[in-house]
Amino acid sequence: MDFPGADGGGGSASQTGFVYPAIGTAFAGTRPETPYGMAAQGESPYWRSTIELYDLEGEVFGEFRLIAAGQDPILTTLRMAPDHLVNGFRRYISTTPDPVPVSAAFQAGPCIDFDGIERPFFASVRVDDVTYEGCAREEGGQWDWSRDLLTRYDQILLCLEEVPGAVAAIDAYSPSEENTAVRVLTDDQSRFECVIVNADLRLASVRELDVTEVHLNEGRTVFLTAEPEANDCRAIEHIRRADGELMGVLAHDLCQNPRTHVEGPLAAGES
């Protein structure tokens, strides 16, 4: 699969002067009990694969399994490719060509599975000279609000539009079945929370947050509508539609509390 935007096409991302927030307890974290991984599947022919990622002496590896119709199961070890997230999507490659060379790429975006369910990633898995295309989702690891970003995408955009000076979304959750709460950061580092009625996408309230009102891991992953300036403490992941249109970007924290295995080895922010 040629991922949308992988060749530089399919939408441009302008630069914004976003400064990564440092808001104390927001970066507290713990090592999850279950491995973080990606599960993918597709059809024509039917196939499914999993990657369970782990750290080994500061490097990230993944146990890869693939089952495809008419093929023997594939079991091998993957590692992060040199261009992992360089073009805005995740990419893993096999550590050895035995039994066969494998590469797996995941582009964030709304992918409609063969069963009609929307998944948060497009998937392309190449085994030797055969390419399997489908959809994927994250599994295990430490929960992050961005996993539900696509289901709350319209509410997030509404809050960013309604709060003066808002530059990024730092959290979103459901205080009730009827409402979605979105937290955003402004250009002067103030934080606001919008409560939005889901039924008619209506803004119910907006309030500025006190410095003590911080959710666990709030701001660890940040959503922006435009690509931020380069920073050694963030990795940028593009979110694209199937036609390549850029929906926004996720800025993943690399320094204070990195998400498990998404951006690199677990190094900081853990207890």
mmCIF file of C-alpha atoms in Angstrom:
data_model
loop_
_atom_site.group_PDB
_atom_site.id
_atom_site.type_symbol
_atom_site.label_atom_id
_atom_site.label_comp_id
_atom_site.label_asym_id
_atom_site.label_seq_id
_atom_site.Cartn_x
_atom_site.Cartn_y
_atom_site.Cartn_z
ATOM 1 C CA MET A 1 0.000 0.000 0.000
ATOM 2 C CA ASP A 2 1.279 3.439 -0.922
ATOM 3 C CA PHE A 3 0.305 5.399 2.142
ATOM 4 C CA PRO A 4 -1.441 8.728 1.609
ATOM 5 C CA GLY A 5 1.192 11.434 1.636
ATOM 6 C CA ALA A 6 4.114 9.001 1.819
ATOM 7 C CA ASP A 7 5.619 10.597 -1.287
ATOM 8 C CA GLY A 8 4.977 14.126 -0.045
ATOM 9 C CA GLY A 9 1.638 14.442 -1.840
ATOM 10 C CA GLY A 10 -1.923 14.268 -0.650
ATOM 11 C CA GLY A 11 -2.017 17.481 1.356
ATOM 12 C CA SER A 12 0.438 19.874 2.879
ATOM 13 C CA ALA A 13 1.085 20.668 6.515
ATOM 14 C CA SER A 14 1.878 24.263 7.369
ATOM 15 C CA GLN A 15 4.079 25.167 10.307
ATOM 16 C CA THR A 16 2.799 26.447 13.628
ATOM 17 C CA GLY A 17 4.732 27.848 16.573
ATOM 18 C CA PHE A 18 3.325 25.384 19.102
ATOM 19 C CA VAL A 19 5.424 25.072 22.267
ATOM 20 C CA TYR A 20 5.146 21.734 24.038
ATOM 21 C CA PRO A 21 3.539 22.252 27.456
ATOM 22 C CA ALA A 22 5.153 21.210 30.713
ATOM 23 C CA ILE A 23 2.391 20.936 33.280
ATOM 24 C CA GLY A 24 3.785 18.874 36.098
ATOM 25 C CA THR A 25 1.740 15.868 37.103
ATOM 26 C CA ALA A 26 0.353 15.539 33.600
ATOM 27 C CA PHE A 27 3.465 13.556 32.787
ATOM 28 C CA ALA A 28 3.263 11.006 35.579
ATOM 29 C CA GLY A 29 3.115 7.504 34.162
ATOM 30 C CA THR A 30 3.487 3.829 34.945
ATOM 31 C CA ARG A 31 4.681 0.904 32.895
ATOM 32 C CA PRO A 32 1.622 -0.968 31.581
ATOM 33 C CA GLU A 33 1.085 -4.603 32.467
ATOM 34 C CA THR A 34 0.135 -5.702 28.935
ATOM 35 C CA PRO A 35 2.412 -5.382 25.884
ATOM 36 C CA TYR A 36 1.750 -2.558 23.468
ATOM 37 C CA GLY A 37 1.140 -3.713 19.926
ATOM 38 C CA MET A 38 -0.655 -3.371 16.611
ATOM 39 C CA ALA A 39 -3.284 -5.776 15.296
ATOM 40 C CA ALA A 40 -4.113 -5.677 11.582
ATOM 41 C CA GLN A 41 -6.328 -7.567 9.184
ATOM 42 C CA GLY A 42 -7.569 -7.508 5.619
ATOM 43 C CA GLU A 43 -9.152 -9.590 2.884
ATOM 44 C CA SER A 44 -8.603 -10.792 -0.719
ATOM 45 C CA PRO A 45 -7.072 -13.012 0.575
ATOM 46 C CA TYR A 46 -8.043 -12.931 4.245
ATOM 47 C CA TRP A 47 -5.087 -12.212 6.551
ATOM 48 C CA ARG A 48 -4.397 -11.003 10.049
ATOM 49 C CA SER A 49 -1.229 -10.030 11.885
ATOM 50 C CA THR A 50 -0.058 -8.850 15.286
ATOM 51 C CA ILE A 51 3.059 -7.096 16.519
ATOM 52 C CA GLU A 52 3.815 -7.150 20.247
ATOM 53 C CA LEU A 53 6.526 -4.618 21.006
ATOM 54 C CA TYR A 54 9.090 -4.741 23.790
ATOM 55 C CA ASP A 55 12.325 -3.101 24.923
ATOM 56 C CA LEU A 56 15.653 -4.890 24.855
ATOM 57 C CA GLU A 57 18.668 -2.961 26.112
ATOM 58 C CA GLY A 58 17.193 0.376 25.017
ATOM 59 C CA GLU A 59 15.954 -0.718 21.600
ATOM 60 C CA VAL A 60 12.412 -1.527 20.509
ATOM 61 C CA PHE A 61 11.619 -4.877 18.909
ATOM 62 C CA GLY A 62 8.392 -6.625 18.021
ATOM 63 C CA GLU A 63 7.251 -10.218 17.862
ATOM 64 C CA PHE A 64 5.435 -10.435 14.526
ATOM 65 C CA ARG A 65 2.842 -13.059 13.603
ATOM 66 C CA LEU A 66 0.911 -13.314 10.353
ATOM 67 C CA ILE A 67 -1.735 -15.789 9.257
ATOM 68 C CA ALA A 68 -2.970 -15.608 5.660
ATOM 69 C CA ALA A 69 -5.256 -17.824 3.632
ATOM 70 C CA GLY A 70 -3.320 -20.498 1.774
ATOM 71 C CA GLN A 71 -0.019 -19.598 3.444
ATOM 72 C CA ASP A 72 2.016 -21.038 6.283
ATOM 73 C CA PRO A 73 2.048 -18.811 9.394
ATOM 74 C CA ILE A 74 4.899 -16.293 9.540
ATOM 75 C CA LEU A 75 6.715 -15.711 12.841
ATOM 76 C CA THR A 76 9.634 -13.301 13.009
ATOM 77 C CA THR A 77 11.111 -10.346 14.916
ATOM 78 C CA LEU A 78 10.762 -6.750 13.753
ATOM 79 C CA ARG A 79 12.478 -3.531 14.750
ATOM 80 C CA MET A 80 11.768 0.127 14.096
ATOM 81 C CA ALA A 81 12.814 1.098 10.576
ATOM 82 C CA PRO A 82 15.298 3.986 10.144
ATOM 83 C CA ASP A 83 12.463 6.044 8.634
ATOM 84 C CA HIS A 84 9.953 5.268 11.410
ATOM 85 C CA LEU A 85 7.652 8.351 11.621
ATOM 86 C CA VAL A 86 10.011 10.307 9.344
ATOM 87 C CA ASN A 87 7.219 10.599 6.771
ATOM 88 C CA GLY A 88 4.488 10.745 9.390
ATOM 89 C CA PHE A 89 3.688 7.041 9.624
ATOM 90 C CA ARG A 90 5.024 4.075 11.593
ATOM 91 C CA ARG A 91 7.224 1.514 9.896
ATOM 92 C CA TYR A 92 8.865 -1.688 11.165
ATOM 93 C CA ILE A 93 11.217 -4.076 9.370
ATOM 94 C CA SER A 94 12.489 -7.570 10.108
ATOM 95 C CA THR A 95 15.767 -7.945 11.958
ATOM 96 C CA THR A 96 16.780 -10.842 9.702
ATOM 97 C CA PRO A 97 15.646 -12.083 6.260
ATOM 98 C CA ASP A 98 14.941 -15.502 7.766
ATOM 99 C CA PRO A 99 12.447 -17.029 7.289
ATOM 100 C CA VAL A 100 11.400 -14.199 4.906
ATOM 101 C CA PRO A 101 11.932 -10.423 4.893
ATOM 102 C CA VAL A 102 8.989 -8.543 6.441
ATOM 103 C CA SER A 103 8.032 -4.878 6.654
ATOM 104 C CA ALA A 104 4.922 -3.385 8.238
ATOM 105 C CA ALA A 105 3.666 0.195 7.925
ATOM 106 C CA PHE A 106 0.781 1.928 9.687
ATOM 107 C CA GLN A 107 -0.719 5.258 8.653
ATOM 108 C CA ALA A 108 -3.053 6.920 11.165
ATOM 109 C CA GLY A 109 -6.436 7.698 9.651
ATOM 110 C CA PRO A 110 -10.023 6.416 9.287
ATOM 111 C CA CYS A 111 -9.751 3.001 7.621
ATOM 112 C CA ILE A 112 -12.984 1.092 6.956
ATOM 113 C CA ASP A 113 -12.411 -2.597 7.594
ATOM 114 C CA PHE A 114 -13.907 -5.350 5.435
ATOM 115 C CA ASP A 115 -16.488 -5.883 8.174
ATOM 116 C CA GLY A 116 -17.565 -2.235 7.923
ATOM 117 C CA ILE A 117 -15.916 -1.096 11.182
ATOM 118 C CA GLU A 118 -13.775 2.042 11.202
ATOM 119 C CA ARG A 119 -10.245 1.377 12.448
ATOM 120 C CA PRO A 120 -7.721 4.112 13.347
ATOM 121 C CA PHE A 121 -4.916 2.978 11.017
ATOM 122 C CA PHE A 122 -4.320 1.923 7.436
ATOM 123 C CA ALA A 123 -2.021 -1.101 7.336
ATOM 124 C CA SER A 124 0.392 -2.408 4.729
ATOM 125 C CA VAL A 125 2.364 -5.568 5.468
ATOM 126 C CA ARG A 126 4.890 -6.887 2.981
ATOM 127 C CA VAL A 127 6.135 -10.470 3.307
ATOM 128 C CA ASP A 128 8.858 -11.261 0.777
ATOM 129 C CA ASP A 129 7.236 -10.136 -2.501
ATOM 130 C CA VAL A 130 3.594 -10.246 -1.326
ATOM 131 C CA THR A 131 1.833 -7.163 0.073
ATOM 132 C CA TYR A 132 -1.184 -7.415 2.378
ATOM 133 C CA GLU A 133 -3.302 -4.299 2.808
ATOM 134 C CA GLY A 134 -5.994 -3.617 5.368
ATOM 135 C CA CYS A 135 -6.739 -1.777 8.598
ATOM 136 C CA ALA A 136 -5.162 -1.832 12.060
ATOM 137 C CA ARG A 137 -5.673 -0.791 15.656
ATOM 138 C CA GLU A 138 -3.541 -0.367 18.779
ATOM 139 C CA GLU A 139 -3.729 -2.959 21.540
ATOM 140 C CA GLY A 140 -2.486 -3.187 25.117
ATOM 141 C CA GLY A 141 0.010 -0.799 26.636
ATOM 142 C CA GLN A 142 -0.833 2.369 28.506
ATOM 143 C CA TRP A 143 -4.107 3.986 27.471
ATOM 144 C CA ASP A 144 -3.841 7.327 25.687
ATOM 145 C CA TRP A 145 -6.672 9.695 24.822
ATOM 146 C CA SER A 146 -5.538 9.863 21.197
ATOM 147 C CA ARG A 147 -6.748 6.291 20.626
ATOM 148 C CA ASP A 148 -10.298 7.699 20.486
ATOM 149 C CA LEU A 149 -9.352 10.794 18.514
ATOM 150 C CA LEU A 150 -11.158 9.823 15.313
ATOM 151 C CA THR A 151 -14.447 9.183 17.109
ATOM 152 C CA ARG A 152 -14.177 12.651 18.713
ATOM 153 C CA TYR A 153 -12.583 14.440 15.775
ATOM 154 C CA ASP A 154 -15.483 16.834 15.071
ATOM 155 C CA GLN A 155 -15.794 17.772 18.742
ATOM 156 C CA ILE A 156 -12.050 18.446 18.948
ATOM 157 C CA LEU A 157 -12.151 20.732 15.919
ATOM 158 C CA LEU A 158 -15.149 22.588 17.343
ATOM 159 C CA CYS A 159 -13.374 23.306 20.624
ATOM 160 C CA LEU A 160 -10.229 24.468 18.827
ATOM 161 C CA GLU A 161 -12.374 26.851 16.780
ATOM 162 C CA GLU A 162 -14.395 28.190 19.725
ATOM 163 C CA VAL A 163 -11.587 28.890 22.206
ATOM 164 C CA PRO A 164 -9.698 32.090 21.271
ATOM 165 C CA GLY A 165 -6.016 31.419 20.713
ATOM 166 C CA ALA A 166 -6.339 27.627 20.947
ATOM 167 C CA VAL A 167 -3.449 25.881 19.204
ATOM 168 C CA ALA A 168 -3.688 22.239 20.287
ATOM 169 C CA ALA A 169 -5.938 19.616 21.856
ATOM 170 C CA ILE A 170 -4.371 17.846 24.834
ATOM 171 C CA ASP A 171 -7.175 15.570 26.047
ATOM 172 C CA ALA A 172 -10.696 14.389 25.221
ATOM 173 C CA TYR A 173 -13.039 12.184 27.193
ATOM 174 C CA SER A 174 -16.731 11.406 27.794
ATOM 175 C CA PRO A 175 -18.142 12.802 31.060
ATOM 176 C CA SER A 176 -21.491 11.259 30.004
ATOM 177 C CA GLU A 177 -22.994 9.382 27.067
ATOM 178 C CA GLU A 178 -24.513 12.599 25.754
ATOM 179 C CA ASN A 179 -21.449 14.841 25.990
ATOM 180 C CA THR A 180 -17.778 14.984 25.028
ATOM 181 C CA ALA A 181 -15.241 17.068 26.934
ATOM 182 C CA VAL A 182 -12.209 18.419 25.058
ATOM 183 C CA ARG A 183 -9.229 20.123 26.644
ATOM 184 C CA VAL A 184 -7.158 22.560 24.592
ATOM 185 C CA LEU A 185 -4.041 24.633 25.068
ATOM 186 C CA THR A 186 -3.831 28.284 23.964
ATOM 187 C CA ASP A 187 -0.890 30.206 22.590
ATOM 188 C CA ASP A 188 -0.245 31.705 26.050
ATOM 189 C CA GLN A 189 -0.182 28.214 27.664
ATOM 190 C CA SER A 190 -3.636 28.550 29.261
ATOM 191 C CA ARG A 191 -5.856 25.460 29.265
ATOM 192 C CA PHE A 192 -9.578 25.379 28.571
ATOM 193 C CA GLU A 193 -12.208 22.654 28.607
ATOM 194 C CA CYS A 194 -15.163 22.539 26.227
ATOM 195 C CA VAL A 195 -18.240 20.425 26.875
ATOM 196 C CA ILE A 196 -19.951 19.521 23.608
ATOM 197 C CA VAL A 197 -23.364 17.928 23.084
ATOM 198 C CA ASN A 198 -22.786 15.005 20.738
ATOM 199 C CA ALA A 199 -26.286 14.815 19.226
ATOM 200 C CA ASP A 200 -26.158 18.167 17.439
ATOM 201 C CA LEU A 201 -22.447 18.988 17.847
ATOM 202 C CA ARG A 202 -23.304 21.981 20.027
ATOM 203 C CA LEU A 203 -20.982 23.770 22.419
ATOM 204 C CA ALA A 204 -22.588 23.602 25.883
ATOM 205 C CA SER A 205 -19.878 25.331 27.916
ATOM 206 C CA VAL A 206 -16.276 26.528 27.967
ATOM 207 C CA ARG A 207 -14.210 27.204 31.056
ATOM 208 C CA GLU A 208 -10.578 27.885 31.871
ATOM 209 C CA LEU A 209 -8.954 25.115 33.867
ATOM 210 C CA ASP A 210 -7.191 25.610 37.169
ATOM 211 C CA VAL A 211 -3.562 24.513 37.354
ATOM 212 C CA THR A 212 -4.596 21.695 39.701
ATOM 213 C CA GLU A 213 -7.119 20.239 37.223
ATOM 214 C CA VAL A 214 -4.788 17.927 35.358
ATOM 215 C CA HIS A 215 -5.580 14.447 34.103
ATOM 216 C CA LEU A 216 -3.043 11.634 34.188
ATOM 217 C CA ASN A 217 -0.993 11.829 30.969
ATOM 218 C CA GLU A 218 -2.879 14.893 29.751
ATOM 219 C CA GLY A 219 -0.813 16.494 27.006
ATOM 220 C CA ARG A 220 1.448 13.482 26.514
ATOM 221 C CA THR A 221 0.012 13.249 23.011
ATOM 222 C CA VAL A 222 -1.033 16.524 21.406
ATOM 223 C CA PHE A 223 -3.314 17.046 18.396
ATOM 224 C CA LEU A 224 -2.737 19.976 16.052
ATOM 225 C CA THR A 225 -4.389 20.882 12.770
ATOM 226 C CA ALA A 226 -1.046 21.951 11.283
ATOM 227 C CA GLU A 227 2.430 20.510 11.623
ATOM 228 C CA PRO A 228 4.487 22.042 14.468
ATOM 229 C CA GLU A 229 8.041 23.241 14.238
ATOM 230 C CA ALA A 230 10.815 20.693 14.658
ATOM 231 C CA ASN A 231 11.643 19.710 18.216
ATOM 232 C CA ASP A 232 13.901 16.977 19.610
ATOM 233 C CA CYS A 233 11.270 16.125 22.216
ATOM 234 C CA ARG A 234 8.428 15.302 19.839
ATOM 235 C CA ALA A 235 7.738 12.848 17.040
ATOM 236 C CA ILE A 236 5.118 13.823 14.476
ATOM 237 C CA GLU A 237 2.496 11.407 13.193
ATOM 238 C CA HIS A 238 0.214 12.460 10.345
ATOM 239 C CA ILE A 239 -3.496 11.617 10.316
ATOM 240 C CA ARG A 240 -4.753 11.224 6.756
ATOM 241 C CA ARG A 241 -7.899 10.197 4.970
ATOM 242 C CA ALA A 242 -7.825 7.401 2.386
ATOM 243 C CA ASP A 243 -7.383 9.963 -0.416
ATOM 244 C CA GLY A 244 -4.330 11.456 1.308
ATOM 245 C CA GLU A 245 -6.014 14.553 2.743
ATOM 246 C CA LEU A 246 -4.284 15.672 5.939
ATOM 247 C CA MET A 247 -6.710 15.741 8.889
ATOM 248 C CA GLY A 248 -4.119 16.905 11.429
ATOM 249 C CA VAL A 249 -1.063 15.661 13.263
ATOM 250 C CA LEU A 250 -0.242 14.021 16.574
ATOM 251 C CA ALA A 251 2.817 15.293 18.413
ATOM 252 C CA HIS A 252 4.117 12.451 20.608
ATOM 253 C CA ASP A 253 6.205 13.347 23.653
ATOM 254 C CA LEU A 254 9.671 11.791 23.495
ATOM 255 C CA CYS A 255 11.238 13.270 26.612
ATOM 256 C CA GLN A 256 8.971 13.520 29.659
ATOM 257 C CA ASN A 257 6.567 10.589 29.263
ATOM 258 C CA PRO A 258 6.816 8.812 25.907
ATOM 259 C CA ARG A 259 3.992 6.531 24.874
ATOM 260 C CA THR A 260 4.973 2.901 25.206
ATOM 261 C CA HIS A 261 6.884 1.733 22.149
ATOM 262 C CA VAL A 262 5.272 4.173 19.735
ATOM 263 C CA GLU A 263 8.140 6.625 19.445
ATOM 264 C CA GLY A 264 11.103 4.805 20.904
ATOM 265 C CA PRO A 265 12.523 3.111 23.996
ATOM 266 C CA LEU A 266 10.894 3.745 27.350
ATOM 267 C CA ALA A 267 13.279 6.135 29.021
ATOM 268 C CA ALA A 268 11.525 8.737 31.156
ATOM 269 C CA GLY A 269 8.398 9.569 33.052
ATOM 270 C CA GLU A 270 7.802 6.078 34.377
ATOM 271 C CA SER A 271 7.619 4.710 37.872
#
